[in-house]
Each structure stands twice: as structure tokens, then as C-alpha cells.
PDB file of C-alpha atoms in Angstrom:
ATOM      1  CA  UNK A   1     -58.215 114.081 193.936  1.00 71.00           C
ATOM      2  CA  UNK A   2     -57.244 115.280 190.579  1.00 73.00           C
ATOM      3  CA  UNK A   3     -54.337 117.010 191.394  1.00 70.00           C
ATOM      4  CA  UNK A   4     -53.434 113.966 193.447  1.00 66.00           C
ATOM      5  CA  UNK A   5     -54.075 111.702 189.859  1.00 71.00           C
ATOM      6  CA  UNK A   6     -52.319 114.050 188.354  1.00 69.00           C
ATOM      7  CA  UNK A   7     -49.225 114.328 190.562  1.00 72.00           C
ATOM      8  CA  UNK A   8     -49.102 110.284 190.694  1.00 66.00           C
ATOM      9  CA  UNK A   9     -49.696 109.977 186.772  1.00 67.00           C
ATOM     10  CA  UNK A  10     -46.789 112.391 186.498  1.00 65.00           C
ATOM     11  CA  UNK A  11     -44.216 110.749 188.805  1.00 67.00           C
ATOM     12  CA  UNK A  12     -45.860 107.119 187.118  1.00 66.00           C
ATOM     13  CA  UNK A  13     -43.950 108.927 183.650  1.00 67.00           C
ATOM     14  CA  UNK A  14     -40.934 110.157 185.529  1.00 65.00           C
ATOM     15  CA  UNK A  15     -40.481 106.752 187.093  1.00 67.00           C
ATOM     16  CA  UNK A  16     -40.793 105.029 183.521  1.00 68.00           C
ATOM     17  CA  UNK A  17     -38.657 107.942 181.685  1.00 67.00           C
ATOM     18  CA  UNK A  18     -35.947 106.922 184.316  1.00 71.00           C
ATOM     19  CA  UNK A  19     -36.562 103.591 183.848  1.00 72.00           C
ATOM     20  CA  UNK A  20     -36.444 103.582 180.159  1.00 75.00           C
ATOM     21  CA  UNK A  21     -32.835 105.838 180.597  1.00 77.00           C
ATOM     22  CA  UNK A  22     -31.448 102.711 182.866  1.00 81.00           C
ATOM     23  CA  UNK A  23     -32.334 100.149 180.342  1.00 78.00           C
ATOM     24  CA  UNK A  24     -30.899 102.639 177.218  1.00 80.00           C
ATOM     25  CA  UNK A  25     -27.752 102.483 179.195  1.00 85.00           C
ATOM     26  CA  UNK A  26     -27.365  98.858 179.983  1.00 85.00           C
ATOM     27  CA  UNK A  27     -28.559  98.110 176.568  1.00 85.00           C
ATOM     28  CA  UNK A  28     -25.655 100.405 175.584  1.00 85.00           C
ATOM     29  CA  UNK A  29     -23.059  99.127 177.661  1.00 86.00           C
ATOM     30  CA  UNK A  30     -24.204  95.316 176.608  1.00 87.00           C
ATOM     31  CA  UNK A  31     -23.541  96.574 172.982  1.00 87.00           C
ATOM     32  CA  UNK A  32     -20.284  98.239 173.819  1.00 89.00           C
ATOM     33  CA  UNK A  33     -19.225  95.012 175.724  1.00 88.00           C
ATOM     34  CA  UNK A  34     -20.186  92.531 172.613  1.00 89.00           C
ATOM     35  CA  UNK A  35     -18.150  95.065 170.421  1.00 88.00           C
ATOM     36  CA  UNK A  36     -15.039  94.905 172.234  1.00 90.00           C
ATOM     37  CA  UNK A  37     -15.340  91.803 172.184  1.00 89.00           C
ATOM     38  CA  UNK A  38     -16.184  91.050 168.781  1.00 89.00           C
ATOM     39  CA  UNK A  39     -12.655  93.424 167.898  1.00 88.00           C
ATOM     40  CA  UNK A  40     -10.709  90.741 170.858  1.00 88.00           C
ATOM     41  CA  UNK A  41     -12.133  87.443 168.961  1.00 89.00           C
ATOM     42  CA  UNK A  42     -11.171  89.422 165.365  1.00 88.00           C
ATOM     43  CA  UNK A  43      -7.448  90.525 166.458  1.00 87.00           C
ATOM     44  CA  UNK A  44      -7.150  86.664 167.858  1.00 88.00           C
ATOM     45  CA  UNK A  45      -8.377  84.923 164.588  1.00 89.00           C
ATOM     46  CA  UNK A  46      -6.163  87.409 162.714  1.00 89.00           C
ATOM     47  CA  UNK A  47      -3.318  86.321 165.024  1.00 90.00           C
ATOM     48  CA  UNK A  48      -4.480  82.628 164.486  1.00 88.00           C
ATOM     49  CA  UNK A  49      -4.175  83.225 161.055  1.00 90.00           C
ATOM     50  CA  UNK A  50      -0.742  84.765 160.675  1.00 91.00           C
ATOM     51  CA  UNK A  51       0.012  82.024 162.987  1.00 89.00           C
ATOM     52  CA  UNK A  52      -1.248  79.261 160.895  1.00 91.00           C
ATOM     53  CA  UNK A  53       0.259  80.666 157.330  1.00 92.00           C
ATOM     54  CA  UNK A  54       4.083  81.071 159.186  1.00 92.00           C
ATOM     55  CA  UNK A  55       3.334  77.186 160.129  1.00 92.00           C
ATOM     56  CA  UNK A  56       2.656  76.086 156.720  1.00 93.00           C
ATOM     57  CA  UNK A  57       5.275  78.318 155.474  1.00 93.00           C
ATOM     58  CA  UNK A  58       7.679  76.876 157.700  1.00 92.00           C
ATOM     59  CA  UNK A  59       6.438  73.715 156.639  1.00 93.00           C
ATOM     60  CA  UNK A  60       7.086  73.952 152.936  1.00 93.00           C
ATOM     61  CA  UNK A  61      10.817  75.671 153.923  1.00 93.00           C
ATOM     62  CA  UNK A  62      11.324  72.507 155.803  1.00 93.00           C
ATOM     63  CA  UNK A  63      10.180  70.011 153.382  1.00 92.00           C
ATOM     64  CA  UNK A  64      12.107  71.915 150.461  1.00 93.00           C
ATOM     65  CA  UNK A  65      14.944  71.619 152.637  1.00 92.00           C
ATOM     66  CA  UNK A  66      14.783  68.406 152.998  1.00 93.00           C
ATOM     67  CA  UNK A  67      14.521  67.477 149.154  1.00 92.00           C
ATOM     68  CA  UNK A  68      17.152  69.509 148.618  1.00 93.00           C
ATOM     69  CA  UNK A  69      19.355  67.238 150.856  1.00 91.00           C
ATOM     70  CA  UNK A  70      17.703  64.569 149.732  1.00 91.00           C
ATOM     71  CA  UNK A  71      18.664  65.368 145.975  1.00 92.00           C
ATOM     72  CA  UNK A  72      22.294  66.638 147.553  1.00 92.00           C
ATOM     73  CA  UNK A  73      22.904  62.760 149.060  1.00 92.00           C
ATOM     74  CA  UNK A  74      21.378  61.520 145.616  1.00 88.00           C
ATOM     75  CA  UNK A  75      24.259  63.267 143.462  1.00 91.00           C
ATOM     76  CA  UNK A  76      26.904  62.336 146.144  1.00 91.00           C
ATOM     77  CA  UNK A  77      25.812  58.855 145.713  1.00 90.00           C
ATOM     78  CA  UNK A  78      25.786  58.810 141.372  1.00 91.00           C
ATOM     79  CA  UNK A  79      29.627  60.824 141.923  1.00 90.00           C
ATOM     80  CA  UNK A  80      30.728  57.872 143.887  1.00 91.00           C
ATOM     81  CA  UNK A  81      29.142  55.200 141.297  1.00 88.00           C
ATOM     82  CA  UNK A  82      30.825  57.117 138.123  1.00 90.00           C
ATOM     83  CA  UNK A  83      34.038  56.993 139.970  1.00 90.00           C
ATOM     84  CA  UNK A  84      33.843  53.279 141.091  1.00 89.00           C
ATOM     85  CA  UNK A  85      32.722  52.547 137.440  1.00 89.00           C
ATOM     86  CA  UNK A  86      35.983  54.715 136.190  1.00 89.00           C
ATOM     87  CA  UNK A  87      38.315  52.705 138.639  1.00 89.00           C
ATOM     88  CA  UNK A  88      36.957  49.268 137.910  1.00 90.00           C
ATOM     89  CA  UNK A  89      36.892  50.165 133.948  1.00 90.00           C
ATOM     90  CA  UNK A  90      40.667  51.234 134.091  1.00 89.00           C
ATOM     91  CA  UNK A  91      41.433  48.560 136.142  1.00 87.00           C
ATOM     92  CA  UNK A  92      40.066  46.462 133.371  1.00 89.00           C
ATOM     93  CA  UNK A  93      41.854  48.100 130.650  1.00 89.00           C
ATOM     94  CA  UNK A  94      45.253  47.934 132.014  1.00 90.00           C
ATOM     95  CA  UNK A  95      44.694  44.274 132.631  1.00 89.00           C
ATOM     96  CA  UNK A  96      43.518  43.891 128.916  1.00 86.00           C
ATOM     97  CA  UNK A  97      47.016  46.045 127.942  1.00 89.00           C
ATOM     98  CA  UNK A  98      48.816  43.636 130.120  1.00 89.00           C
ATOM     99  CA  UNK A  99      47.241  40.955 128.323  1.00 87.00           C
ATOM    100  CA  UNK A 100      47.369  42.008 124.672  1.00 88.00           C
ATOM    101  CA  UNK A 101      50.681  42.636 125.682  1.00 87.00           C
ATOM    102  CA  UNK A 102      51.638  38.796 126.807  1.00 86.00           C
ATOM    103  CA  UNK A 103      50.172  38.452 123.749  1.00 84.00           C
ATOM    104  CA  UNK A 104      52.411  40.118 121.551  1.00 87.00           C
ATOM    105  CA  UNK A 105      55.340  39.270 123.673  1.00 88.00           C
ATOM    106  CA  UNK A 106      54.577  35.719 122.961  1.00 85.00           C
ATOM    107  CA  UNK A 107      54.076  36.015 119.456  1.00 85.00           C
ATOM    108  CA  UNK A 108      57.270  37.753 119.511  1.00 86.00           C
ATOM    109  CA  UNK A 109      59.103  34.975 121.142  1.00 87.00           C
ATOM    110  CA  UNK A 110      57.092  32.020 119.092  1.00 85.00           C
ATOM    111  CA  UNK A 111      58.021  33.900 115.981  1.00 87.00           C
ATOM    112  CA  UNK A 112      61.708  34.275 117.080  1.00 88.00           C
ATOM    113  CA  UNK A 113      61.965  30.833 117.862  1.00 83.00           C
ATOM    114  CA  UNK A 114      60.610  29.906 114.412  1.00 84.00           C
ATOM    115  CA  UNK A 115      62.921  31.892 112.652  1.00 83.00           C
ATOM    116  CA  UNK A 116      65.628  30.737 114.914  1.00 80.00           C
ATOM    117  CA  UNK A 117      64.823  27.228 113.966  1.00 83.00           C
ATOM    118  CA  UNK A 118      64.616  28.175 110.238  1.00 79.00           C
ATOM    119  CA  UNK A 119      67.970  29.570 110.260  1.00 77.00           C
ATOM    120  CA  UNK A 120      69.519  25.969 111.617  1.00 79.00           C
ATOM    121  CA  UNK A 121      67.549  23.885 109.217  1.00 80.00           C
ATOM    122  CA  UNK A 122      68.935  26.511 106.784  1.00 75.00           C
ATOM    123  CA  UNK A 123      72.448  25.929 107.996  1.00 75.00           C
ATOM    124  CA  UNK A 124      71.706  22.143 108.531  1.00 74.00           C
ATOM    125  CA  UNK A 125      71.052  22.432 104.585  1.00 74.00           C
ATOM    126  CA  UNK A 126      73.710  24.196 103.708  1.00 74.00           C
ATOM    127  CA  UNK A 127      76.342  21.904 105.420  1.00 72.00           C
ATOM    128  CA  UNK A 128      75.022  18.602 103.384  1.00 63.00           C
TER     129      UNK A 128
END
């Protein structure tokens, strides 16, 4: 009956050796599965992260892009006001010439006129 305790309490340690090899194993291959993928969800948020930073980058490429259009339009614009400015101030002095020149031109004539009419009351004096 010994022996027979013996041979039982024996294969009773085999039986839990083997038993304790299984669950080493499947403990091992659980770890090895949570690694990988541990390394998957780390290469993804990396990728989400290069992802994200080419967004925003993209973003601020846009957005100085469009200032710089913005600003582009804004100078077009102040050109075209300077030149209307230009037009409408030589406009206004070559009607000012044309007037300062009436001007003169009547002076001219109202001074002519004078002097013409000083010269007949001149002659009208002289003949009496």
C-alpha cells in the first residue's frame, strides 16, 4: 500500500509539474500577446501623432497662405486708391491751370481794354 501511496503521490507531482508547465506557457503566451499588442497600439498613436502635427502644420501653411493673399488684395486695393487719388488730383490741377489761366487772360484783356480806352481819351484830349 505504500508503494501504491507512493506511486500515486508521485504521478499527483507529475500531474501538477505538468500542470504548472501548461499554465507557465499560457501565462507566457498571454504576456507575449499583450506585448505585441502594446508595440501595435504604440506604432498607431505614433502614426496618430505624425498624423495630427502634418494637420496642424498644414493648417498654419493654409492660414498663412491665406493672410498672405489677404495682405496681397489689401496692397492691390491702397495701389488702386493712390492712383485714383493721383488722377482726380491732376484732374483738379489742370482745371485750376485752366482757371488761373481765364484768369490772367481776362486780366489781360480788361487791362488792354483800359489802356485802349486811355489812349482815345488821350487822343480825345489832344484834339481839343
Amino acid at each position: 500500500m505504500k508503494v501504491l501511496k507512493g506511486i500515486l503521490g508521485l504521478a499527483l507531482v507529475l500531474a501538477l509539474a505538468t500542470s504548472c508547465e501548461e499554465a507557465k506557457k499560457t501565462a507566457d503566451d498571454a504576456a507575449k500577446a499583450t506585448t505585441e499588442a502594446a508595440a501595435k497600439a504604440a506604432d498607431a498613436a505614433k502614426e496618430g501623432v505624425k498624423d495630427a502635427a502634418k494637420a496642424t502644420t498644414d493648417a498654419v501653411k493654409e492660414g498663412a497662405n491665406a493672410a498672405a493673399d489677404a495682405a496681397k488684395e489689401g496692397a492691390k486695393a491702397a495701389v488702386e486708391g493712390v492712383k485714383d487719388a493721383a488722377a482726380k488730383t491732376a484732374d483738379a490741377a489742370k482745371e485750376g491751370a485752366k482757371a488761373a489761366a481765364n484768369g490772367v487772360k481776362d486780366a489781360a484783356k480788361a487791362t488792354t481794354d483800359a489802356a485802349g480806352k486811355a489812349v482815345d481819351t488821350a487822343k480825345d484830349a489832344v484834339k481839343k
